[in-house]
Coordinates of C-alpha atoms in Angstrom, one line a residue:
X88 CA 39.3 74.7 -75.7
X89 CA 41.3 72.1 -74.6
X90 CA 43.5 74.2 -72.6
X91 CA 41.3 75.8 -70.7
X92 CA 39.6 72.4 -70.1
X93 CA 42.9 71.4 -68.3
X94 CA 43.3 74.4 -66.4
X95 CA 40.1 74.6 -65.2
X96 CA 41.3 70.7 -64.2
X97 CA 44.0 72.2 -62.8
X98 CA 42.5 75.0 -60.7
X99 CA 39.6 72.9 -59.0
X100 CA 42.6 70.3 -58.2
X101 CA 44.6 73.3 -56.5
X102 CA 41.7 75.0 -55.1
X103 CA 40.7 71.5 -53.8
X104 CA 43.6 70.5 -51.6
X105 CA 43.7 73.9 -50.6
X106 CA 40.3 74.0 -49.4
X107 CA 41.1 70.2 -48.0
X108 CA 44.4 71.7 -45.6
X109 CA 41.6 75.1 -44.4
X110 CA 38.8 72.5 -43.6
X111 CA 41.1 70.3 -41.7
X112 CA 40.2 71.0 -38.1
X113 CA 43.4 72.4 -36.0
X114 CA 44.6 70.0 -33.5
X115 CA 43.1 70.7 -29.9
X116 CA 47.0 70.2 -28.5
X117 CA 47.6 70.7 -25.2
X118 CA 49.2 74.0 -24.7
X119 CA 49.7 74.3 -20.9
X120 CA 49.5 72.5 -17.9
X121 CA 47.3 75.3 -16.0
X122 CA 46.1 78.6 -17.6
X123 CA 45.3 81.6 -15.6
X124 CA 42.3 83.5 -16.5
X125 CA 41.5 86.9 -15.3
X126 CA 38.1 89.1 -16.1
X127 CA 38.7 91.7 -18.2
X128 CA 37.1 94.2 -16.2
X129 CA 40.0 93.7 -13.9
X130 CA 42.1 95.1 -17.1
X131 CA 39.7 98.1 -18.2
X132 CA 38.0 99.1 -14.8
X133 CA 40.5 100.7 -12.0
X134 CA 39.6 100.6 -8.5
X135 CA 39.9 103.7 -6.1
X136 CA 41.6 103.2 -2.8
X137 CA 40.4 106.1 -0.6
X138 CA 42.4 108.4 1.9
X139 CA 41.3 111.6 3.4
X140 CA 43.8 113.6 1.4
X141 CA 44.8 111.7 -1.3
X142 CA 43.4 108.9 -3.3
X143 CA 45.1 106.3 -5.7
X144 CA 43.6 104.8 -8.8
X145 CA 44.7 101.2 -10.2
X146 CA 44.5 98.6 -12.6
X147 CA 44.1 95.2 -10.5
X148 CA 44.5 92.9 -13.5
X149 CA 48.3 93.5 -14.6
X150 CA 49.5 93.3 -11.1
X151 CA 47.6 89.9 -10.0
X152 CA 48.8 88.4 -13.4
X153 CA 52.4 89.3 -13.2
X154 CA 52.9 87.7 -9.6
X155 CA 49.9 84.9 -10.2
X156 CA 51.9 84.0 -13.4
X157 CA 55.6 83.7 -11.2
X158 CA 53.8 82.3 -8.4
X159 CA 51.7 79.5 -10.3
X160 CA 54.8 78.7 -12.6
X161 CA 57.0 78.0 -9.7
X162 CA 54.0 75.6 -8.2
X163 CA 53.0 73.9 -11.4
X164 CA 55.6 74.5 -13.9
X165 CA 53.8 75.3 -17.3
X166 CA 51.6 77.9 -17.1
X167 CA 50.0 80.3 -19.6
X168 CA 47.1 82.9 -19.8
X169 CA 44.3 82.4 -20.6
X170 CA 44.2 83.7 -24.7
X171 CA 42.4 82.7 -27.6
X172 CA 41.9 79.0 -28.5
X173 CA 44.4 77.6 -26.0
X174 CA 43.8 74.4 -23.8
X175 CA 45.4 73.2 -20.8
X176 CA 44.8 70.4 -18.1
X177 CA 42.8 73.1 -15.9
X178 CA 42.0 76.7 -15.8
X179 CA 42.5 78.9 -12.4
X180 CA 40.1 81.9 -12.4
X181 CA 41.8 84.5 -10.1
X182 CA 39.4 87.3 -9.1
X183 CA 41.7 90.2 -7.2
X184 CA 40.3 92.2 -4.4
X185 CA 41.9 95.2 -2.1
X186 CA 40.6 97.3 -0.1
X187 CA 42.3 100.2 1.9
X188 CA 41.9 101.2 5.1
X189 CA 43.0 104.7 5.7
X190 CA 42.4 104.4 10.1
X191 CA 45.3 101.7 11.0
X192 CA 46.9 102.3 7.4
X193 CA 46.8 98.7 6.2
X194 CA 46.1 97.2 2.8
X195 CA 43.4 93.9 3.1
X196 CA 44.6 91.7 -0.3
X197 CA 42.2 88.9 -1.7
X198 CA 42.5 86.6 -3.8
X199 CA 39.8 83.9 -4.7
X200 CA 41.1 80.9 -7.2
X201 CA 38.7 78.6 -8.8
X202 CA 40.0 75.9 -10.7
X203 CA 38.3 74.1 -13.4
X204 CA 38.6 70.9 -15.3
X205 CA 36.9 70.2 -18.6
X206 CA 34.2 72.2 -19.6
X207 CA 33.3 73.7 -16.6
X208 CA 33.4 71.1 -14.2
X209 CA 34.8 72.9 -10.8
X210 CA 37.3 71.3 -8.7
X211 CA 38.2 73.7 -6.1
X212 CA 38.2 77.1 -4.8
X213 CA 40.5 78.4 -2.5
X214 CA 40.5 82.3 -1.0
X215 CA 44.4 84.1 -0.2
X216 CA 44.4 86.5 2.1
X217 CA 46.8 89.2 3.6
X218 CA 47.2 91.9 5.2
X219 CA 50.2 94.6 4.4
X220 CA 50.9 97.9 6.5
X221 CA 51.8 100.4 4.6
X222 CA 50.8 104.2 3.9
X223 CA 48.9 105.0 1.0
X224 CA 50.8 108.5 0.2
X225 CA 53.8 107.0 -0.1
X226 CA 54.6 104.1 -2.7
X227 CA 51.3 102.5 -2.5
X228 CA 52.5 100.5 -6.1
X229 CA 55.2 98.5 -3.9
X230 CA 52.1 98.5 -0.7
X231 CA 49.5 96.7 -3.2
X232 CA 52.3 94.3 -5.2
X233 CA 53.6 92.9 -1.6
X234 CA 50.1 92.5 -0.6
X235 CA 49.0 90.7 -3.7
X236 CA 51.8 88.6 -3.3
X237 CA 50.9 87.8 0.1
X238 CA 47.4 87.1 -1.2
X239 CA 48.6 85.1 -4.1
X240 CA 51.1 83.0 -2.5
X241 CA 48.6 81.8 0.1
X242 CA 46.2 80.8 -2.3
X243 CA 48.5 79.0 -4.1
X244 CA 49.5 77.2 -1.0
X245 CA 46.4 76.3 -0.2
X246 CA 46.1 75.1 -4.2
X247 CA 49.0 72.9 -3.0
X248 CA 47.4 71.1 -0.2
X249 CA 44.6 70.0 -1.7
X250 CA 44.6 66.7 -2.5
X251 CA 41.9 66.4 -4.8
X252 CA 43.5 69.2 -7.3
X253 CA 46.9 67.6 -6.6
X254 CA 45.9 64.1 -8.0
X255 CA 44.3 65.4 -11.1
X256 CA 47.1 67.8 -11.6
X257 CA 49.2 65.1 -11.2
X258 CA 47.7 62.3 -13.2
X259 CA 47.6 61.5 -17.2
X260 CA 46.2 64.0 -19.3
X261 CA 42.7 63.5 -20.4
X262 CA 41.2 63.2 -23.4
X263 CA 39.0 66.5 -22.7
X264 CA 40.9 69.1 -21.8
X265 CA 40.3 72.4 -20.2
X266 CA 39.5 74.9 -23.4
X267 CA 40.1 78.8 -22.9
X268 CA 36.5 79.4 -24.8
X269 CA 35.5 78.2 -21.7
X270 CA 35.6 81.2 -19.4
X271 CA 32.6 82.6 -21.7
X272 CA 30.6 80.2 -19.5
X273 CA 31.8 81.9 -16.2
X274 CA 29.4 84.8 -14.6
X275 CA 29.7 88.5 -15.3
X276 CA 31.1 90.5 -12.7
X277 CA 28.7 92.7 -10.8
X278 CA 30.4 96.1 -9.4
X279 CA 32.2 95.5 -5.9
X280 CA 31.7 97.7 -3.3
X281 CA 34.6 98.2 -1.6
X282 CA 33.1 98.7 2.3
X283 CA 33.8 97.6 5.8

């Protein structure tokens, strides 16, 4: 009786620190100094590009992040995506847009970057543009990644010359930083329509 007095001791002491280190919150650290966030529907939905004889079907979400993530790295150094319980000094919501015209055989590239602070607080948005000729029928992956880049690279220019996002970019890091659960408080996509 005894010994099962002391090791029932013992358990609830071992259960007890145990349940102590699982009920001890995990740090909010700061993982990144800008995290990139794009929808999902950019991942699971392609987009058509039309042309009278042939048409091309593709994934904007891989593409944007692959050159956003290069593009924003070399601009602001640290830079992660958007994943899980991260945080990070602001969040930059790219939303890609393309649209082919088949006529003058040029690709229009957009790309629209908001950036956040805290829990939704907005700072800035700024839109990329470009405009890439190139034929659909032949390479169109290297057409849409060189006009993405375009795109990309002038709204991250534009990201550069605002003041406003420069100085808190810039400045100490604040108490409440920019979660990645935040992006649940964005709006759902509607379907685009690519037209003229």
């Amino acid at each position: 009786m005894k010994m099962n007095v002391i090791k029932l001791i013992a358990l609830l002491a071992i259960g007890g620190s145990v349940n102590a280190y699982a009920a001890e919150p995990v740090g909010n650290k700061l993982s990144s100094k800008l995290l990139m966030y794009i929808q999902p529907v950019d991942y699971t939905n392609p987009i058509k590009l039309w042309h009278p004889y042939q048409d091309y079907w593709f994934y904007q979400g891989p593409v944007v992040e692959k050159i956003a993530m290069s593009k924003l790295t070399a601009a602001y150094g640290d830079v992660a995506v958007c994943e899980g319980n991260q945080s990070a000094k602001a969040l930059v919501w790219l939303q890609p847009e393309l649209f082919y015209n088949p006529q003058v055989q040029m690709f229009y590239a957009e790309v629209t970057a908001s950036a956040y602070k805290g829990v939704g607080e907005h700072v800035a948005t700024h839109v990329g543009h470009a405009q890439v000729h190139g034929v659909l029928g032949i390479q169109p992956e290297s057409w849409i990644e060189k006009a993405y880049t375009l795109a990309v690279a002038d709204a991250v220019a534009q990201m550069q010359a605002d003041i406003a996002l420069q100085t808190y970019m810039s400045g100490p890091a604040q108490v409440g930083n920019t979660p990645c659960s935040m992006v649940t408080l964005f709006p759902t996509p509607k379907v685009r329509a690519m037209a003229f």
